[in-house]
Short mmCIF file of C-alpha atoms in Angstrom, two decimals:
data_model
loop_
_atom_site.label_atom_id
_atom_site.label_comp_id
_atom_site.label_asym_id
_atom_site.label_seq_id
_atom_site.Cartn_x
_atom_site.Cartn_y
_atom_site.Cartn_z
CA MET X 1 -20.76 14.51 -45.66
CA SER X 2 -17.79 13.93 -47.91
CA THR X 3 -15.62 16.24 -49.95
CA GLU X 4 -13.96 15.29 -53.19
CA GLY X 5 -10.47 16.43 -54.09
CA PRO X 6 -7.56 17.28 -51.78
CA PRO X 7 -8.46 18.45 -48.27
CA PRO X 8 -8.25 22.21 -47.65
CA PRO X 9 -5.16 23.48 -45.82
CA ALA X 10 -5.42 23.93 -42.08
CA ALA X 11 -6.35 27.45 -40.99
CA PRO X 12 -3.46 29.48 -39.54
CA ARG X 13 -3.79 30.14 -35.82
CA GLY X 14 -6.06 33.08 -35.13
CA ARG X 15 -7.51 33.13 -38.61
CA PRO X 16 -11.18 32.15 -38.96
CA GLY X 17 -11.53 28.99 -41.04
CA CYS X 18 -14.37 30.45 -43.10
CA LEU X 19 -11.91 32.89 -44.69
CA LEU X 20 -10.39 29.95 -46.53
CA VAL X 21 -11.55 29.37 -50.09
CA PRO X 22 -14.14 26.54 -50.01
CA ALA X 23 -13.52 23.40 -52.02
CA ARG X 24 -14.68 23.70 -55.62
CA THR X 25 -16.08 20.18 -55.53
CA LYS X 26 -18.27 18.90 -52.76
CA THR X 27 -20.83 16.15 -52.10
CA ALA X 28 -23.34 15.63 -49.31
CA VAL X 29 -26.79 14.30 -48.53
CA ALA X 30 -29.31 17.05 -47.76
CA LEU X 31 -33.07 17.52 -47.76
CA LEU X 32 -35.18 18.96 -50.56
CA TYR X 33 -38.00 20.84 -48.88
CA ASP X 34 -41.46 21.43 -50.36
CA GLU X 35 -42.98 24.55 -48.78
CA GLU X 36 -46.50 23.68 -49.90
CA SER X 37 -46.68 20.16 -48.45
CA GLU X 38 -44.05 20.91 -45.77
CA ASN X 39 -42.43 17.57 -46.59
CA ALA X 40 -38.72 17.08 -47.07
CA TYR X 41 -36.92 14.15 -48.65
CA ASP X 42 -33.34 13.05 -49.07
CA VAL X 43 -31.31 14.20 -52.04
CA ARG X 44 -27.61 14.03 -52.77
CA LEU X 45 -25.83 17.21 -53.84
CA LYS X 46 -22.81 17.25 -56.14
CA LEU X 47 -21.07 20.60 -56.47
CA THR X 48 -18.55 21.16 -59.23
CA LYS X 49 -16.94 24.35 -60.44
CA GLU X 50 -19.76 25.07 -62.90
CA VAL X 51 -22.81 22.99 -61.89
CA LEU X 52 -24.82 22.01 -58.83
CA THR X 53 -26.38 18.59 -59.48
CA ILE X 54 -29.36 17.28 -57.52
CA GLN X 55 -29.51 13.49 -57.25
CA LYS X 56 -32.42 11.36 -56.04
CA GLN X 57 -32.27 7.75 -54.97
CA ASP X 58 -33.97 5.13 -57.12
CA VAL X 59 -34.00 1.37 -57.43
CA ILE X 60 -32.78 0.14 -60.81
CA CYS X 61 -32.50 -3.27 -62.40
CA VAL X 62 -28.86 -4.28 -62.87
CA GLY X 63 -29.31 -7.81 -64.20
CA GLY X 64 -31.70 -10.70 -64.93
CA SER X 65 -35.06 -10.53 -66.65
CA HIS X 66 -36.77 -7.15 -66.34
CA GLN X 67 -40.12 -6.70 -64.72
CA ASP X 68 -42.23 -3.56 -64.99
CA ARG X 69 -39.92 -0.58 -65.03
CA ASN X 70 -41.29 0.87 -61.78
CA HIS X 71 -43.10 -1.98 -60.00
CA ARG X 72 -41.52 -5.05 -58.42
CA THR X 73 -43.51 -8.08 -57.28
CA VAL X 74 -41.78 -10.19 -54.63
CA THR X 75 -42.86 -13.37 -52.83
CA LEU X 76 -41.74 -13.62 -49.20
CA ARG X 77 -41.67 -16.86 -47.18
CA ARG X 78 -42.40 -16.10 -43.56
CA GLN X 79 -39.72 -17.49 -41.24
CA ALA X 80 -40.30 -18.93 -37.79
CA VAL X 81 -37.81 -16.47 -36.34
CA GLY X 82 -38.02 -13.01 -37.83
CA GLY X 83 -41.25 -13.36 -39.76
CA LEU X 84 -41.09 -11.34 -42.99
CA GLY X 85 -37.98 -9.49 -41.84
CA LEU X 86 -39.28 -6.00 -42.44
CA SER X 87 -41.12 -3.12 -40.79
CA ILE X 88 -43.32 -0.42 -42.25
CA LYS X 89 -44.31 3.20 -41.62
CA GLY X 90 -46.99 5.51 -42.96
CA GLY X 91 -50.60 5.07 -43.99
CA SER X 92 -53.45 6.90 -45.72
CA GLU X 93 -54.67 8.38 -42.42
CA HIS X 94 -51.48 10.46 -42.46
CA ASN X 95 -51.70 11.31 -46.17
CA VAL X 96 -48.57 9.30 -46.89
CA PRO X 97 -48.14 5.84 -48.43
CA VAL X 98 -47.14 2.79 -46.44
CA VAL X 99 -43.38 2.49 -46.86
CA ILE X 100 -40.85 -0.20 -45.92
CA SER X 101 -38.84 1.50 -43.18
CA LYS X 102 -36.57 -1.30 -42.04
CA ILE X 103 -35.17 -4.49 -43.60
CA PHE X 104 -33.47 -6.85 -41.21
CA LYS X 105 -30.18 -8.31 -42.37
CA ASP X 106 -30.18 -11.94 -43.56
CA GLN X 107 -33.89 -12.36 -42.97
CA ALA X 108 -36.70 -12.99 -45.47
CA ALA X 109 -37.04 -9.55 -47.07
CA ASP X 110 -33.26 -9.05 -47.21
CA GLN X 111 -32.69 -12.46 -48.83
CA THR X 112 -34.82 -11.58 -51.85
CA GLY X 113 -32.42 -8.83 -52.90
CA MET X 114 -35.44 -7.07 -54.39
CA LEU X 115 -36.78 -4.99 -51.50
CA PHE X 116 -35.38 -1.71 -50.16
CA VAL X 117 -36.02 0.82 -47.43
CA GLY X 118 -38.17 3.46 -49.08
CA ASP X 119 -40.28 1.04 -51.13
CA ALA X 120 -43.97 1.98 -51.10
CA VAL X 121 -46.24 -1.06 -50.69
CA LEU X 122 -48.85 -1.11 -53.50
CA GLN X 123 -50.37 -4.60 -53.18
CA VAL X 124 -50.45 -7.47 -50.66
CA ASN X 125 -51.44 -10.83 -52.18
CA GLY X 126 -53.13 -8.98 -55.05
CA ILE X 127 -55.07 -6.61 -52.79
CA ASN X 128 -54.46 -2.95 -53.59
CA VAL X 129 -53.30 -1.07 -50.47
CA GLU X 130 -52.30 2.27 -52.00
CA ASN X 131 -55.09 4.00 -50.05
CA ALA X 132 -55.03 1.70 -47.01
CA THR X 133 -54.38 2.79 -43.46
CA HIS X 134 -51.34 1.74 -41.51
CA GLU X 135 -53.24 -0.79 -39.40
CA GLU X 136 -54.98 -2.28 -42.45
CA VAL X 137 -51.65 -3.06 -44.12
CA VAL X 138 -50.19 -4.43 -40.89
CA HIS X 139 -53.23 -6.71 -40.51
CA LEU X 140 -52.94 -7.99 -44.11
CA LEU X 141 -49.24 -8.74 -43.78
CA ARG X 142 -49.61 -10.51 -40.43
CA ASN X 143 -52.51 -12.69 -41.61
CA ALA X 144 -51.43 -13.42 -45.17
CA GLY X 145 -50.06 -16.88 -44.45
CA ASN X 146 -46.57 -18.26 -44.83
CA GLU X 147 -46.16 -16.95 -48.37
CA VAL X 148 -46.82 -13.26 -48.95
CA THR X 149 -46.63 -11.66 -52.39
CA ILE X 150 -46.19 -7.92 -52.31
CA THR X 151 -45.87 -5.37 -55.10
CA VAL X 152 -43.75 -2.33 -54.37
CA GLU X 153 -42.47 0.83 -56.05
CA TYR X 154 -39.54 2.85 -54.78
CA LEU X 155 -40.73 6.21 -53.49
CA ARG X 156 -38.10 8.65 -54.75
CA GLU X 157 -39.65 11.54 -52.88
CA ALA X 158 -40.58 9.81 -49.65
CA PRO X 159 -41.01 12.33 -46.81
CA ALA X 160 -37.90 12.24 -44.66
CA PHE X 161 -39.81 11.22 -41.52
CA LEU X 162 -40.74 7.91 -43.17
CA LYS X 163 -37.07 6.97 -43.20
CA LEU X 164 -36.28 7.69 -39.56
CA PRO X 165 -34.42 4.93 -37.72
CA LEU X 166 -36.45 2.38 -35.82
CA GLY X 167 -38.34 4.00 -32.95
CA SER X 168 -37.10 7.55 -33.67
CA PRO X 169 -39.37 10.30 -32.42
CA GLY X 170 -41.00 12.52 -35.00
CA PRO X 171 -41.27 16.32 -35.15
CA SER X 172 -42.81 18.00 -32.13
CA SER X 173 -45.72 19.15 -34.28
CA ASP X 174 -46.92 15.56 -34.68
CA HIS X 175 -48.86 14.49 -31.60
CA SER X 176 -49.85 11.02 -32.79
CA SER X 177 -48.28 8.04 -31.12
CA GLY X 178 -48.27 4.29 -30.99
CA ALA X 179 -48.61 1.85 -33.88
CA SER X 180 -50.80 4.22 -35.90
CA SER X 181 -48.12 6.90 -36.14
CA PRO X 182 -46.21 7.14 -39.42
CA LEU X 183 -43.17 8.15 -37.36
CA PHE X 184 -42.73 4.75 -35.71
CA ASP X 185 -42.13 1.33 -37.26
CA SER X 186 -45.02 -1.07 -36.88
CA GLY X 187 -45.09 -4.84 -37.11
CA LEU X 188 -41.56 -5.52 -35.93
CA HIS X 189 -40.43 -8.38 -38.20
CA LEU X 190 -44.18 -8.74 -39.05
CA ASN X 191 -44.62 -12.22 -37.64
CA GLY X 192 -47.82 -14.13 -38.41
CA ASN X 193 -50.49 -14.81 -35.80
CA SER X 194 -50.24 -18.60 -36.20
CA SER X 195 -48.40 -20.34 -33.39
CA ASN X 196 -47.42 -23.33 -35.56
CA THR X 197 -45.52 -21.47 -38.21
CA ALA X 198 -43.11 -23.99 -39.66
CA PRO X 199 -39.55 -23.19 -40.67
CA SER X 200 -39.39 -22.45 -44.35
CA SER X 201 -36.69 -22.15 -46.94
CA PRO X 202 -35.09 -18.74 -47.36
CA SER X 203 -36.66 -16.23 -49.72
CA SER X 204 -33.76 -16.15 -52.12
CA PRO X 205 -33.84 -15.11 -55.78
CA ILE X 206 -33.28 -17.69 -58.47
CA ALA X 207 -30.93 -17.22 -61.39
CA LYS X 208 -33.50 -15.70 -63.74
CA ASP X 209 -34.84 -13.25 -61.19
CA PRO X 210 -33.89 -9.63 -61.85
CA ARG X 211 -31.26 -8.04 -59.62
CA TYR X 212 -31.79 -4.58 -58.23
CA GLU X 213 -29.65 -1.90 -56.63
CA LYS X 214 -30.44 1.39 -54.97
CA ARG X 215 -28.44 4.20 -56.57
CA TRP X 216 -28.22 7.97 -56.62
CA LEU X 217 -29.28 9.22 -60.07
CA ASP X 218 -28.86 12.71 -61.54
CA THR X 219 -32.27 14.39 -61.76
CA LEU X 220 -31.47 18.09 -62.08
CA SER X 221 -28.46 20.20 -63.02
CA VAL X 222 -28.32 23.87 -62.05
CA PRO X 223 -25.70 25.86 -64.02
CA LEU X 224 -23.89 28.25 -61.67
CA SER X 225 -22.80 30.88 -64.19
CA MET X 226 -24.76 34.06 -63.34
CA ALA X 227 -26.86 32.01 -60.87
CA ARG X 228 -28.18 33.55 -57.67
CA ILE X 229 -28.76 32.24 -54.14
CA SER X 230 -31.67 33.09 -51.90
CA ARG X 231 -32.09 32.25 -48.22
CA TYR X 232 -35.38 34.11 -48.00
CA LYS X 233 -38.91 33.26 -49.02
CA ALA X 234 -39.66 34.91 -52.36
CA GLY X 235 -40.00 38.65 -51.90
CA ALA X 236 -40.40 38.43 -48.13
CA GLU X 237 -38.34 39.18 -45.03
CA LYS X 238 -38.65 35.67 -43.60
CA LEU X 239 -35.36 33.82 -43.49
CA ARG X 240 -35.45 30.11 -44.28
CA TRP X 241 -33.80 28.39 -41.36
CA ASN X 242 -30.68 26.49 -42.36
CA ALA X 243 -31.75 26.40 -46.03
CA PHE X 244 -31.30 28.17 -49.33
CA GLU X 245 -32.30 27.97 -52.98
CA VAL X 246 -30.09 28.24 -56.09
CA LEU X 247 -31.70 29.77 -59.18
CA ALA X 248 -29.99 29.52 -62.57
CA LEU X 249 -29.95 32.25 -65.19
CA ASP X 250 -32.47 30.29 -67.30
CA GLY X 251 -34.91 30.03 -64.38
CA VAL X 252 -34.07 26.46 -63.31
CA SER X 253 -34.26 26.16 -59.53
CA SER X 254 -32.56 23.68 -57.23
CA GLY X 255 -35.59 23.80 -54.96
CA ILE X 256 -35.19 24.63 -51.29
CA LEU X 257 -32.16 22.77 -49.96
CA ARG X 258 -32.24 22.17 -46.23
CA PHE X 259 -29.25 20.86 -44.31
CA TYR X 260 -29.02 18.65 -41.24
CA THR X 261 -26.78 21.02 -39.26
CA ALA X 262 -26.21 24.77 -39.24
CA GLN X 263 -22.52 24.17 -39.97
CA ASP X 264 -23.33 22.11 -43.08
CA GLY X 265 -25.71 24.83 -44.26
CA ALA X 266 -23.11 27.56 -43.78
CA ASP X 267 -20.38 25.50 -45.49
CA TRP X 268 -22.57 24.79 -48.53
CA LEU X 269 -23.76 28.38 -48.78
CA ARG X 270 -20.16 29.61 -48.88
CA ALA X 271 -19.04 26.86 -51.26
CA VAL X 272 -21.79 27.51 -53.82
CA SER X 273 -21.30 31.28 -53.46
CA ALA X 274 -17.56 30.89 -54.04
CA ASN X 275 -18.09 28.90 -57.26
CA ILE X 276 -20.65 31.44 -58.54
CA ARG X 277 -18.21 34.24 -57.73
CA GLU X 278 -15.39 32.47 -59.58
CA LEU X 279 -17.58 32.06 -62.70
CA THR X 280 -18.62 35.72 -62.45
CA LEU X 281 -14.97 36.72 -62.45
CA GLN X 282 -14.47 34.68 -65.62
CA ASN X 283 -17.44 36.41 -67.25
CA MET X 284 -16.00 39.78 -66.24
CA LYS X 285 -12.64 38.93 -67.82
CA MET X 286 -14.34 37.92 -71.06
CA ALA X 287 -16.44 41.10 -71.09
CA ASN X 288 -13.37 43.25 -70.40
CA LYS X 289 -11.57 41.86 -73.46
CA CYS X 290 -14.15 43.67 -75.57
CA CYS X 291 -13.97 46.94 -73.61
CA SER X 292 -11.54 49.82 -73.58
CA PRO X 293 -9.29 50.33 -70.52
CA SER X 294 -11.58 53.14 -69.36
CA ASP X 295 -14.73 51.00 -69.58
CA GLN X 296 -13.75 47.86 -67.65
CA VAL X 297 -16.12 45.90 -65.42
CA VAL X 298 -14.93 46.23 -61.81
CA HIS X 299 -17.59 44.11 -60.12
CA MET X 300 -21.05 42.65 -60.75
CA GLY X 301 -23.47 40.28 -59.09
CA TRP X 302 -26.95 39.56 -57.76
CA VAL X 303 -28.53 41.50 -54.90
CA ASN X 304 -32.05 42.03 -53.58
CA GLU X 305 -33.56 45.51 -53.86
CA LYS X 306 -35.94 46.76 -51.20
CA LEU X 307 -39.10 48.01 -52.87
CA GLN X 308 -40.12 51.51 -51.87
CA GLY X 309 -43.58 51.74 -50.31
CA ALA X 310 -44.23 48.04 -50.91
CA ASP X 311 -46.68 45.92 -48.95
CA SER X 312 -45.35 43.34 -46.52
CA SER X 313 -45.83 40.39 -48.87
CA GLN X 314 -43.35 41.61 -51.48
CA THR X 315 -40.61 43.75 -49.98
CA PHE X 316 -37.54 42.66 -51.95
CA ARG X 317 -36.91 41.89 -55.60
CA PRO X 318 -33.75 40.38 -57.17
CA LYS X 319 -31.59 42.75 -59.19
CA PHE X 320 -28.25 42.39 -60.94
CA LEU X 321 -25.77 45.23 -60.33
CA ALA X 322 -22.63 46.11 -62.23
CA LEU X 323 -19.83 48.64 -61.83
CA LYS X 324 -18.43 49.28 -65.29
CA GLY X 325 -16.26 52.16 -66.40
CA PRO X 326 -17.85 55.47 -65.34
CA SER X 327 -21.25 53.97 -64.55
CA PHE X 328 -23.25 52.01 -62.01
CA TYR X 329 -25.88 49.76 -63.65
CA VAL X 330 -29.07 48.19 -62.27
CA PHE X 331 -30.48 45.26 -64.31
CA SER X 332 -33.46 42.96 -63.91
CA THR X 333 -31.49 40.20 -65.68
CA PRO X 334 -27.70 39.92 -66.11
CA PRO X 335 -26.06 41.30 -69.26
CA VAL X 336 -24.74 38.32 -71.22
CA SER X 337 -23.66 40.18 -74.36
CA THR X 338 -22.25 43.61 -75.20
CA PHE X 339 -25.69 44.66 -76.49
CA ASP X 340 -27.34 44.00 -73.11
CA TRP X 341 -25.57 46.90 -71.40
CA VAL X 342 -27.90 49.42 -73.01
CA ARG X 343 -30.90 47.58 -71.55
CA ALA X 344 -30.22 48.49 -67.92
CA GLU X 345 -33.19 49.63 -65.84
CA ARG X 346 -31.08 52.39 -64.30
CA THR X 347 -27.68 53.86 -65.08
CA TYR X 348 -25.91 56.34 -62.79
CA HIS X 349 -22.59 58.15 -63.12
CA LEU X 350 -20.25 56.92 -60.37
CA CYS X 351 -19.10 60.45 -59.53
CA GLU X 352 -22.68 61.36 -58.66
CA VAL X 353 -23.68 58.49 -56.37
CA LEU X 354 -23.09 57.94 -52.66
CA PHE X 355 -22.50 54.40 -51.41
CA LYS X 356 -23.32 53.62 -47.79
CA VAL X 357 -23.14 50.43 -45.73
CA HIS X 358 -26.01 50.02 -43.27
CA LYS X 359 -24.52 49.15 -39.91
CA PHE X 360 -26.46 46.45 -38.11
CA TRP X 361 -25.71 46.46 -34.38
CA LEU X 362 -26.29 43.19 -32.56
CA ALA X 363 -24.70 43.95 -29.21
CA GLU X 364 -22.09 46.14 -27.56
CA ASP X 365 -19.27 43.77 -28.37
CA CYS X 366 -17.01 45.37 -31.00
CA TRP X 367 -15.49 42.04 -32.11
CA LEU X 368 -18.98 40.77 -32.85
CA GLN X 369 -19.65 43.84 -34.99
CA ALA X 370 -16.40 43.30 -36.89
CA ASN X 371 -17.27 39.66 -37.54
CA LEU X 372 -20.69 40.62 -38.86
CA TYR X 373 -19.33 43.38 -41.04
CA LEU X 374 -16.51 41.35 -42.55
CA GLY X 375 -18.58 38.21 -42.96
CA LEU X 376 -16.34 36.10 -40.72
CA GLN X 377 -19.48 34.65 -39.21
CA ASP X 378 -22.98 34.48 -40.62
CA PHE X 379 -25.76 35.05 -38.13
CA ASP X 380 -29.34 33.88 -38.56
CA PHE X 381 -31.98 36.60 -38.42
CA GLU X 382 -35.61 35.60 -38.48
CA ASP X 383 -37.28 38.80 -39.63
CA GLN X 384 -34.67 41.20 -40.91
CA ARG X 385 -31.93 41.40 -43.51
CA PRO X 386 -28.64 42.43 -41.95
CA TYR X 387 -26.34 42.76 -44.97
CA CYS X 388 -27.64 45.94 -46.60
CA PHE X 389 -26.17 48.91 -48.43
CA SER X 390 -27.70 51.91 -50.12
CA VAL X 391 -26.81 53.91 -53.21
CA MET X 392 -28.01 57.52 -53.32
CA ALA X 393 -28.01 59.28 -56.68
CA GLY X 394 -28.84 62.84 -57.71
CA HIS X 395 -32.25 64.44 -57.15
CA GLY X 396 -32.92 62.28 -54.08
CA LYS X 397 -33.07 58.95 -55.90
CA SER X 398 -31.95 56.10 -53.67
CA HIS X 399 -31.84 52.30 -53.69
CA VAL X 400 -31.46 49.92 -50.75
CA PHE X 401 -29.92 46.54 -51.53
CA ASN X 402 -29.37 43.36 -49.52
CA VAL X 403 -26.84 40.54 -50.07
CA GLU X 404 -26.77 37.04 -48.58
CA LEU X 405 -23.35 37.08 -46.87
CA GLY X 406 -21.36 39.62 -44.91
CA SER X 407 -18.35 38.88 -47.09
CA GLU X 408 -20.38 39.95 -50.17
CA LEU X 409 -21.21 43.23 -48.46
CA ALA X 410 -17.52 43.89 -47.87
CA VAL X 411 -16.72 43.13 -51.53
CA TRP X 412 -19.40 45.56 -52.77
CA GLU X 413 -18.06 48.34 -50.54
CA LYS X 414 -14.48 47.78 -51.68
CA SER X 415 -15.57 47.59 -55.33
CA PHE X 416 -17.53 50.86 -55.14
CA GLN X 417 -14.52 52.58 -53.60
CA ARG X 418 -12.21 51.24 -56.30
CA ALA X 419 -14.56 51.99 -59.22
CA THR X 420 -15.27 55.52 -57.96
CA PHE X 421 -11.57 56.25 -57.39
CA MET X 422 -10.70 55.02 -60.89
CA GLU X 423 -13.42 57.18 -62.44
CA VAL X 424 -12.37 60.28 -60.48
CA GLN X 425 -8.78 59.64 -61.56
CA ARG X 426 -9.86 59.30 -65.20
CA THR X 427 -12.11 62.35 -65.09
CA GLY X 428 -9.35 64.48 -63.60
CA SER X 429 -11.43 67.59 -63.06
CA ARG X 430 -15.07 68.57 -62.89
CA THR X 431 -16.59 72.04 -62.49
CA TYR X 432 -20.04 72.88 -61.09
CA MET X 433 -22.02 76.11 -61.03
CA CYS X 434 -22.85 77.21 -57.48
CA SER X 435 -23.59 80.20 -55.30
CA TRP X 436 -21.47 81.47 -52.41
CA GLN X 437 -22.24 84.52 -50.30
CA GLY X 438 -24.95 85.49 -52.75
CA GLU X 439 -22.71 85.35 -55.85
CA MET X 440 -22.82 82.89 -58.76
CA LEU X 441 -19.48 81.11 -58.86
CA CYS X 442 -17.74 78.05 -60.26
CA PHE X 443 -16.64 75.22 -57.99
CA THR X 444 -14.00 72.83 -59.35
CA VAL X 445 -12.94 69.47 -57.94
CA ASP X 446 -9.59 68.51 -59.46
CA PHE X 447 -7.89 65.18 -58.86
CA ALA X 448 -4.44 66.82 -58.65
CA MET X 449 -5.21 70.31 -57.32
CA GLY X 450 -8.08 69.72 -54.90
CA PHE X 451 -10.94 72.23 -54.44
CA THR X 452 -11.06 75.59 -56.18
CA CYS X 453 -13.75 78.29 -56.11
CA PHE X 454 -13.56 81.15 -58.67
CA GLU X 455 -15.67 83.83 -60.29
CA SER X 456 -17.42 82.60 -63.42
CA LYS X 457 -16.78 85.79 -65.44
CA THR X 458 -13.36 87.01 -64.34
CA LYS X 459 -11.97 83.55 -63.41
CA ASN X 460 -10.48 85.16 -60.30
CA VAL X 461 -9.74 82.45 -57.70
CA LEU X 462 -11.52 83.15 -54.40
CA TRP X 463 -10.09 80.23 -52.47
CA ARG X 464 -8.28 76.95 -53.02
CA PHE X 465 -7.63 73.96 -50.75
CA LYS X 466 -5.95 70.60 -51.15
CA PHE X 467 -7.78 67.33 -50.43
CA SER X 468 -5.61 66.87 -47.34
CA GLN X 469 -7.02 70.13 -45.90
CA LEU X 470 -10.62 68.88 -45.97
CA LYS X 471 -11.49 68.04 -42.35
CA GLY X 472 -15.23 67.55 -42.62
CA SER X 473 -18.32 68.03 -44.73
CA SER X 474 -22.10 67.97 -44.46
CA ASP X 475 -25.14 68.57 -46.65
CA ASP X 476 -28.90 68.98 -46.39
CA GLY X 477 -29.59 66.18 -48.85
CA LYS X 478 -30.75 68.66 -51.46
CA THR X 479 -28.68 71.61 -52.67
CA ARG X 480 -26.57 72.95 -49.79
CA VAL X 481 -23.08 71.67 -48.95
CA LYS X 482 -20.81 72.75 -46.09
CA LEU X 483 -17.05 72.07 -46.30
CA LEU X 484 -14.58 72.45 -43.43
CA PHE X 485 -10.96 73.15 -44.39
CA GLN X 486 -7.85 73.67 -42.24
CA ASN X 487 -5.73 76.70 -43.10
CA LEU X 488 -2.12 75.52 -43.41
CA ASP X 489 -0.74 78.81 -42.05
CA THR X 490 -3.08 79.57 -39.15
CA LYS X 491 -4.19 75.94 -38.47
CA GLN X 492 -7.69 77.36 -38.08
CA ILE X 493 -10.77 75.68 -39.51
CA GLU X 494 -12.51 77.63 -42.26
CA THR X 495 -16.09 76.97 -43.28
CA LYS X 496 -17.14 77.18 -46.93
CA GLY X 497 -20.80 76.70 -47.79
CA HIS X 498 -22.60 76.44 -51.15
#
């Protein structure tokens, strides 16, 4: 893996490296995984500040007379030492094409300059082998004489196991072995059966032959503005191991990107998340230019909402949340214009919602809990979502949300605290009708004065306490609230219930 741009600064001693801001530009080779076929193939990722680009390898003509755009026909002259100079994998018995898996340097196949690892073999001496077994193609190549003409096409989406190094073992789920396995190279150098094979001239291209190169080509661009990341299978609890998907606002998907190591996966997840977060901040600044000081966007972003009473196949659904001015918004799609704010699925007043982080205890170790909570490390959970918070509104309405990283959970908690504080400060004072000791009274919460309870008709103050005197509170989740205040004179705790 390589990273473009200047290297990040070294982490100060004692400070976790993942707290550093990831590079805005990044490149690496990863796997694009197809959940239906369970195949994965190499892609190259290019991350910039605004776009994630998916590149696939292809063989292109860079000079000479062009043949068919996709097919190349090459004549190989078998050499006494080294044979055809190539090895193959795959076959129809494994539901994969026969693919060139190794080209030996300076031998026949390499000297043509027209064959590449990853080329699917379509014909051998005019015989179509697209549906042939591995052994059938090996037999044809070994018995085709001293000159073998093959037609190939580069397989851009070749399953990754077809490109394993020579003799590499395959996944444990594949129990086949020997020459018939697509996971092992067959026909080492693919020598002929004849014992009197004469030395022949190299298989080198002539001047008019086309010249080819294998290159990474852009195939998909995923805009990161308002994009979301998912590490879970759609709507389910199952975590994709060491993989995630990036979905753009317009519905374009990166596909499931799988990484070779857990560290690479974590680094890319944080890097893409950081660039999305930076673009979200820019969108917030633009939106705030059109809003009054009392109606600014404090924070917004994608989450997953847990569906109430849902079946096991669809337990979470993506939602876009926003904290703006006095309100907390729940959207199905992000607001991209000032008119979109009235199209929220739900809108709650910040002074009337309760935010709560769901603690997820892994072990007794407190440092481990702190790491999880702050997002200093990201742990893999197979069947549960650890980074959750809930928002409880009036009349028992509640929502449970999940985010992808512990650091995102910490940002949402801090943002709710800030937005609620700002709204309470702006509101200044709010009065509620209540009952106390069988009498109908007024209960006022004032930003400067604290708590005051008075008679609704006479306005006579029954009791008053500052915020600093509140030592505890509880409620029944419905209508009753109990407040515990400390009397400044007696130092005794007084209970006030409504």
